[in-house]
XYZ file of C-alpha atoms in Angstrom:
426
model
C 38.705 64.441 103.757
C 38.848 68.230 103.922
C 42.007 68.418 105.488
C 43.106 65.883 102.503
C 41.394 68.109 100.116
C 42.941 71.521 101.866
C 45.988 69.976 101.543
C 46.024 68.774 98.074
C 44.310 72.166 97.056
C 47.353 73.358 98.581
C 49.974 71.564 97.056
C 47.931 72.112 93.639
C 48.258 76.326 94.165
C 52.061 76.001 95.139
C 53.015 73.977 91.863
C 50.262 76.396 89.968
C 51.762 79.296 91.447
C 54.128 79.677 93.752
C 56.957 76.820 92.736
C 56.684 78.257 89.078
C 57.351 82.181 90.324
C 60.338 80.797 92.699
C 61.573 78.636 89.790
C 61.420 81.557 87.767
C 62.678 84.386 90.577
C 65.718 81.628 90.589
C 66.386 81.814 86.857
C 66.208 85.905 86.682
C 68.413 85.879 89.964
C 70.753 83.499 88.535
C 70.738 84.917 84.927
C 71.592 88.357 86.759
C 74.173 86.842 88.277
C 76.246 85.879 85.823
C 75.612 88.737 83.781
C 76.837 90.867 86.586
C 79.810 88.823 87.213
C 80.501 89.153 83.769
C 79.848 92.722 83.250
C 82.080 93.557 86.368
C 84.757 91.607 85.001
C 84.605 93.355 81.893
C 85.147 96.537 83.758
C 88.010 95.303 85.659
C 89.509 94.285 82.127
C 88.752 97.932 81.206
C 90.548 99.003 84.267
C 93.719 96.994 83.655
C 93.745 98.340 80.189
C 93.387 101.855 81.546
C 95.671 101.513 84.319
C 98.256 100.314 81.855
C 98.549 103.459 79.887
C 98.687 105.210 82.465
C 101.481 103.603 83.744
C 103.442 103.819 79.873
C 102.033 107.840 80.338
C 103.944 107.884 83.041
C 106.869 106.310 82.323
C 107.120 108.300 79.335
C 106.355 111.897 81.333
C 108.750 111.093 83.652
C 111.769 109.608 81.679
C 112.175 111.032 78.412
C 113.243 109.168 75.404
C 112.366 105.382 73.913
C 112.739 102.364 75.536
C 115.872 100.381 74.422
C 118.304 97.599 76.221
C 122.183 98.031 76.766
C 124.341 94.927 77.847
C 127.108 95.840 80.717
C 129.168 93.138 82.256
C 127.395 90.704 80.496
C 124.097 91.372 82.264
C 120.541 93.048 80.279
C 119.679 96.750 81.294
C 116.189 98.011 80.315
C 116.869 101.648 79.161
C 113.820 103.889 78.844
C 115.762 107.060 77.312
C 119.009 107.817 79.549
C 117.262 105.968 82.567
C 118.152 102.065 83.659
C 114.989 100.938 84.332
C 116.716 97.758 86.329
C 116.038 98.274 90.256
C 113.823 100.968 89.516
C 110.785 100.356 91.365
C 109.326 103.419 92.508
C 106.460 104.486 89.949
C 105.566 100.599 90.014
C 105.167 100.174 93.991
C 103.712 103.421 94.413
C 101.071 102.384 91.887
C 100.567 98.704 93.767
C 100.386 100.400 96.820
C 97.296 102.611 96.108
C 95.602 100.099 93.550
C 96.181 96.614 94.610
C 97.305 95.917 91.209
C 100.701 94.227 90.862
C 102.468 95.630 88.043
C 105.878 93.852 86.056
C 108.192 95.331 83.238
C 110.066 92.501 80.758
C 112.917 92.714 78.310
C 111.879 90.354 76.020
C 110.366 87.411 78.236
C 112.348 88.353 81.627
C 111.098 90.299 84.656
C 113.396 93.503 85.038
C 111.053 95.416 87.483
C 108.147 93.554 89.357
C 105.416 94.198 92.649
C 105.471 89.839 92.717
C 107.226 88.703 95.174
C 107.582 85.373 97.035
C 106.531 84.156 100.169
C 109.643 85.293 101.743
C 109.292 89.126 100.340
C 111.955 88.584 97.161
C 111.181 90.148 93.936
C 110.371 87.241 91.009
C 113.447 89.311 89.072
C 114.752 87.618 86.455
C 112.101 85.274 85.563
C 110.561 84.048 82.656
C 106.678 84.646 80.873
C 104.700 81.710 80.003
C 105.130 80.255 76.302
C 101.279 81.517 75.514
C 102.176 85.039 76.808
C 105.213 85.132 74.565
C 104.141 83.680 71.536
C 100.550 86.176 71.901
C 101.927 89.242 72.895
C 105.884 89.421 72.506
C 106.090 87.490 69.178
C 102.394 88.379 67.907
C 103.274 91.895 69.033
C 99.254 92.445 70.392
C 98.208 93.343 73.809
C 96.273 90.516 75.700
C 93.782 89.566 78.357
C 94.309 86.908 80.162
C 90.999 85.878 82.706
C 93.824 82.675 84.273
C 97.748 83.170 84.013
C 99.668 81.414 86.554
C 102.646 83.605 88.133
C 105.066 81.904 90.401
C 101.856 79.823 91.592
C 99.263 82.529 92.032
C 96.463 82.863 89.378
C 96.285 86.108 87.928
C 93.492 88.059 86.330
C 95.721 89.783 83.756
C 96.460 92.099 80.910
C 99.821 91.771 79.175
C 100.670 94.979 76.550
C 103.920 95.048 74.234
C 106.414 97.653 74.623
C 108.455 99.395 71.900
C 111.889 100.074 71.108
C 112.976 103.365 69.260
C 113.696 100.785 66.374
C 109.457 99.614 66.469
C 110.065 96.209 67.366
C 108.789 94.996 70.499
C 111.525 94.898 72.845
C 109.444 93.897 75.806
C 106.333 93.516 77.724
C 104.354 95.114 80.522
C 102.099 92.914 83.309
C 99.389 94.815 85.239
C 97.251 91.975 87.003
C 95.030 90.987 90.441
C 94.996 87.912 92.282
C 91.845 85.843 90.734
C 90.801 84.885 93.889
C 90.261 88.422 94.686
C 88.041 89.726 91.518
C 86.181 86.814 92.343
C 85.473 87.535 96.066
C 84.938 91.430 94.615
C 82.007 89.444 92.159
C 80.629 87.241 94.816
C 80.016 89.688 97.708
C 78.818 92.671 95.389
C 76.179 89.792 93.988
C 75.333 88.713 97.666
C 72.973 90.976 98.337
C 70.849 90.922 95.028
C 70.499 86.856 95.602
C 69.021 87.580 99.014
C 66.683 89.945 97.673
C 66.308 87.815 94.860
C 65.257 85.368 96.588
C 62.211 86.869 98.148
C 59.749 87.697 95.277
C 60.223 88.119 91.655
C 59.048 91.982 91.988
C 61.837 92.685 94.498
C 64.646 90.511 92.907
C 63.435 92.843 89.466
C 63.685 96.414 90.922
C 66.720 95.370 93.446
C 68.817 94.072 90.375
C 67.894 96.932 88.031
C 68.679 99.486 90.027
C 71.593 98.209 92.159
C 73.201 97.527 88.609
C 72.307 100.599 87.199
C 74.035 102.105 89.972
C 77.041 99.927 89.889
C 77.730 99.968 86.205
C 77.272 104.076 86.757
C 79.761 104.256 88.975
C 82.088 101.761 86.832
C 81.661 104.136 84.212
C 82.440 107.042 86.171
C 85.362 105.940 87.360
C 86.569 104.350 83.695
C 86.074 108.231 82.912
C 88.223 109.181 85.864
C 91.175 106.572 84.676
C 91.137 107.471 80.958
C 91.597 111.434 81.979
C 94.400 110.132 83.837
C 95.893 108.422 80.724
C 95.532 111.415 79.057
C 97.818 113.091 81.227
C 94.980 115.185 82.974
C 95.770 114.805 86.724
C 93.606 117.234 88.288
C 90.202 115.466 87.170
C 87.440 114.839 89.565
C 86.022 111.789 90.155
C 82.379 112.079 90.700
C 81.237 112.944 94.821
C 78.465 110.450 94.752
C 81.046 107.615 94.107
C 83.447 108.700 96.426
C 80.646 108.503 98.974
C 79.570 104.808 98.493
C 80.390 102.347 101.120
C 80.625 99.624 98.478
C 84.400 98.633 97.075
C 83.415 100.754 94.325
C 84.192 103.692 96.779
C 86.861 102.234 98.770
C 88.768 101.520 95.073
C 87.490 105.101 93.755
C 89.580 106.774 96.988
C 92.637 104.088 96.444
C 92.181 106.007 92.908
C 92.529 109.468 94.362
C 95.161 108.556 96.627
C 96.464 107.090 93.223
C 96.187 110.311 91.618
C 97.881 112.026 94.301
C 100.769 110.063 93.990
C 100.986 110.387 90.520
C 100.577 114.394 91.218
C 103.735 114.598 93.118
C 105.663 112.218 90.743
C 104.935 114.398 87.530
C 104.985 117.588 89.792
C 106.834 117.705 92.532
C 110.364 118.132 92.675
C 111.514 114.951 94.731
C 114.024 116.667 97.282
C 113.111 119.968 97.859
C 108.911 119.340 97.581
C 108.808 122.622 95.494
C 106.845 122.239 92.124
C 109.610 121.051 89.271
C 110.443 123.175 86.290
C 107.576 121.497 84.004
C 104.793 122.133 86.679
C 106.154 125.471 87.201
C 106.560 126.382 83.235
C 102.472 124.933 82.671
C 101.637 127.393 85.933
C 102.998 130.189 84.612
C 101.673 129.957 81.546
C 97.997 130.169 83.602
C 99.006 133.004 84.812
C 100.348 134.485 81.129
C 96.730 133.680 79.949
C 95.231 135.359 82.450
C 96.923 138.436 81.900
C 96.198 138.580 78.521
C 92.566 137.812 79.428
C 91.126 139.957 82.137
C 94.882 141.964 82.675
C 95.634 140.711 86.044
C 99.578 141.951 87.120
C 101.809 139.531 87.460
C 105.391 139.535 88.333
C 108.837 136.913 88.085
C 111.560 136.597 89.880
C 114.538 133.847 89.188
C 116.881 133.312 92.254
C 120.237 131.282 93.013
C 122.214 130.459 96.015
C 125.020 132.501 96.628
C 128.391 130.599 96.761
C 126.324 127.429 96.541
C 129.113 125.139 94.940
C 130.872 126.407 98.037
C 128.677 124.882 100.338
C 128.925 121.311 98.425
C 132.927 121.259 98.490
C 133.002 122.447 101.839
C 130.504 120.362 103.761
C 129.350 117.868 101.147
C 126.600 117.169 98.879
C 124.291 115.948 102.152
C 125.263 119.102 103.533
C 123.993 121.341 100.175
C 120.651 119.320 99.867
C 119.592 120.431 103.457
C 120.320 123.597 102.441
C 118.068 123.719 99.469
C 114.949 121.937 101.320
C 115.268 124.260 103.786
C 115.426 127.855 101.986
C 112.817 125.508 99.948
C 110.511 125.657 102.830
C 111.299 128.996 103.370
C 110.299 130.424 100.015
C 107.268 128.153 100.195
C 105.668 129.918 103.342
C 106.813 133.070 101.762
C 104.866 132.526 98.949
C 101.755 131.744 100.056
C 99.177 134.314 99.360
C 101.169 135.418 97.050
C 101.987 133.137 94.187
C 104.012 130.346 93.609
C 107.456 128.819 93.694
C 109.122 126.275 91.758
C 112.192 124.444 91.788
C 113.912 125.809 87.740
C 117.436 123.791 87.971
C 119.884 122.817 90.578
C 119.678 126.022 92.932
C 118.011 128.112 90.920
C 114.486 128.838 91.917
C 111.385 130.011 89.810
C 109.234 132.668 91.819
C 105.507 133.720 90.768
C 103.263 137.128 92.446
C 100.130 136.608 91.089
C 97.457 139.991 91.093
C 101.001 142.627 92.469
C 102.821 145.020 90.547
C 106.399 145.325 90.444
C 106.833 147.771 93.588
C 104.900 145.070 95.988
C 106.935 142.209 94.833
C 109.966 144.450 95.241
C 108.789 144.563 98.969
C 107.722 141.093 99.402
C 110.600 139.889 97.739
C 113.256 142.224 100.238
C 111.354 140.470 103.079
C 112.407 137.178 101.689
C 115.837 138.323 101.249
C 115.757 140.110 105.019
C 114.322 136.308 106.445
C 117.219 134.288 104.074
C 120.233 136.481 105.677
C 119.314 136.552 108.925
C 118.223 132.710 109.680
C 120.977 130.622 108.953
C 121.014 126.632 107.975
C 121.810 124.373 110.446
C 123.621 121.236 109.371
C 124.288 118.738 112.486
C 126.720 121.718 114.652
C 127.598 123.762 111.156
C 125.645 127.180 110.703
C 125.209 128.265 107.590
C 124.717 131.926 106.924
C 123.669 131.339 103.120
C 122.329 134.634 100.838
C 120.486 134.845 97.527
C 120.601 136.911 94.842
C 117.222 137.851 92.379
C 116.510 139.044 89.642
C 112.856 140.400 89.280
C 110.595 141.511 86.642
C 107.084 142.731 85.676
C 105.206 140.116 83.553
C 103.676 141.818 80.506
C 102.065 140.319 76.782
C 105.736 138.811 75.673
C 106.076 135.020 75.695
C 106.837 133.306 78.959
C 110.388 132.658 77.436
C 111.182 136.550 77.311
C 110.357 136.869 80.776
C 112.259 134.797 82.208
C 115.191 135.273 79.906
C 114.661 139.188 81.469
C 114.305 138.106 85.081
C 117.437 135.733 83.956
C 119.594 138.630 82.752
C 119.033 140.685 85.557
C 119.738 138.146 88.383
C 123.199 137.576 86.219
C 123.728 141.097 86.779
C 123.114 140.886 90.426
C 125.405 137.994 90.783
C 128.731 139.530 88.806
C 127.816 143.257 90.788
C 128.397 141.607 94.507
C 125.417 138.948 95.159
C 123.140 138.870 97.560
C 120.792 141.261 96.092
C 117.627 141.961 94.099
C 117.827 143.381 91.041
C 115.048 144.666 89.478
């Protein structure tokens, strides 16, 4: 009778006690759950929107002008300014690549540039949007979210944004999207560890799921921060250290976001063949360095040089032959330069040199060991030796507007070039 008694005294304290505070450990966990799944998929929604300016920032920094179409041999070209945008995949994989996200461009319902492809590696080119996705977004002319799209089988967690012609009708679409399969497996094993917890007592499952969220949705935010600088054209943001740091997939996609950023860096700022900063990158440095002489009155000096005979070179031994010439004396200038300032890449095979904190004498000297390193090493393409020269012109920076500067450093490397070449004037 005792033991019946124990046992029923038992089974009375469980349903008293312990059944109602696992019953109710099961609704919070649950609850949580879902709230987390949908809070995180509200942040990947955020993402996709964010990503996708970035990606119509970019197009628009790198190709200037509005997007219109041009028909040529009876076939559709996407034009974004002067640029076919047909074939051009570049920005798009390089963005896929660091992100995971696939990204696709359409005139009108079509897919001119796309990341999808098939089974067998081939670009879904050419095909067509759903009916929903048209009539929402190309004929409503209003970006959408789409939680289930199906693309060429696969269903996509996906944001669809219209693009505009120079006209402002919408002349097109743009796709950023993830396999759903995979923003659910990102859900389910960021929630597997609060259901364990969760599991064990209502006072854990509390305090785990507070402050594993708060510490998620932090780092969400912090990186929504870090993407919308980046839509803003700001490339050199930080991203918080203590999210680079986690071991979650926040921080493994927060350093696919740096890489990201990289990237983007040497699209917008790099000259492509010569890895020298390009003539906007240089133009926004040298302004820096303007400012700060008008601030605190540090010396500053500019020096614009060309290649000697360089048309010479592209006649003679081709236009291969003239591009190994300017990565080279790129390089060159480059190691020169460091220490000392900065060089960028101002048009064809003219080159933009800044010494930052030296007066005119010093970069008079640094610049004749330059000249002294260009003469004497020539350019070897395949068993041709080049012995190529440069002339400069150089100039003290001073109060005036960048564009009197380098008009000034302009003028004077003219007058090198029609006085013999393969000089510095100063």
């Amino acid at each position: 009778m005792k033991k019946l008694k124990g046992s029923g005294f038992f089974r009375v304290l469980f349903k008293m006690n312990v059944l109602p505070i696992i019953l109710l450990t099961l609704v919070i966990t649950i609850f949580s759950a879902i709230q987390f799944a949908a809070s995180m998929k509200i942040e990947a929604k955020n993402g996709l929107v964010n990503l996708s300016r970035t990606v119509v920032t970019l197009y628009d920094t790198v190709y200037e002008g509005d997007y219109h179409a041009i028909e040529k041999d009876g076939d559709m070209y996407l034009m974004k300014g002067d640029h076919t945008l047909n074939d051009n995949f570049a920005i798009i994989d390089s963005i896929r690549e660091e992100t995971g996200v696939d990204i696709t461009v359409f005139y009108q319902d079509t897919r001119i540039i796309t990341t999808i492809r098939t089974d067998g590696g081939v670009r879904v080119t050419g095909t067509k949007a759903n009916d929903t996705v048209v009539n929402d977004v190309l004929k409503g002319g209003h970006a959408q979210f789409y939680s289930s799209t199906m693309v060429e089988g696969v269903r996509y967690f996906s944001y669809y944004a219209p693009l505009y012609g120079n006209d402002g009708t919408c002349i097109g679409m743009i796709f950023l999207g993830k396999p759903s399969t995979e923003v659910e497996q990102l859900v389910l094993s960021s929630l597997r560890p609060n259901i364990v917890f969760g599991l064990l007592t209502l006072l854990i499952a509390c305090l785990v799921i507070i402050r594993y969220s708060s510490e998620l949705v932090t780092a969400i935010r912090k990186m929504e921060l870090f993407l919308v600088a980046i839509t803003r054209g700001d490339l050199h943001e930080d991203i918080d250290q203590a999210v680079l740091e986690r071991k979650d997939e926040l921080g493994e996609m927060s350093r696919y976001l740096i890489k990201m950023q990289k990237s983007l860096q040497k699209l917008v700022e790099q000259d492509i063949l010569t890895g020298l900063y390009n003539r906007r990158s240089g133009e926004k440095l040298l302004k820096r360095v303007c400012a700060n002489y008008t601030k605190d009155g540090t010396s500053f000096c500019v020096a614009i040089g060309d290649v000697d005979h360089f048309k010479n070179v592209n006649d003679t031994y081709g236009h291969e032959c003239g591009d190994v010439a300017l990565t080279e004396l790129s390089s060159r200038m480059k190691e020169h330069m460091r220490g000392h300032g900065f060089v960028a890449r101002w048009g064809g095979e003219e080159m933009l040199l800044v010494y930052d904190g030296v007066h005119l004498d010093t970069a008079h000297a640094y610049m004749q060991e330059l000249l002294e390193t260009i003469r004497t090493k020539p350019v070897v393409y395949g068993d041709v030796k080049l012995n190529i020269t440069m002339t400069f012109g150089l100039t003290e920076g001073n109060g005036d507007k960048i564009e009197h500067i380098v008009r000034d450093a302009d003028e004077k490397l003219y007058r090198g070039k029609n006085s013999g070449r393969n000089q510095i004037v100063v």
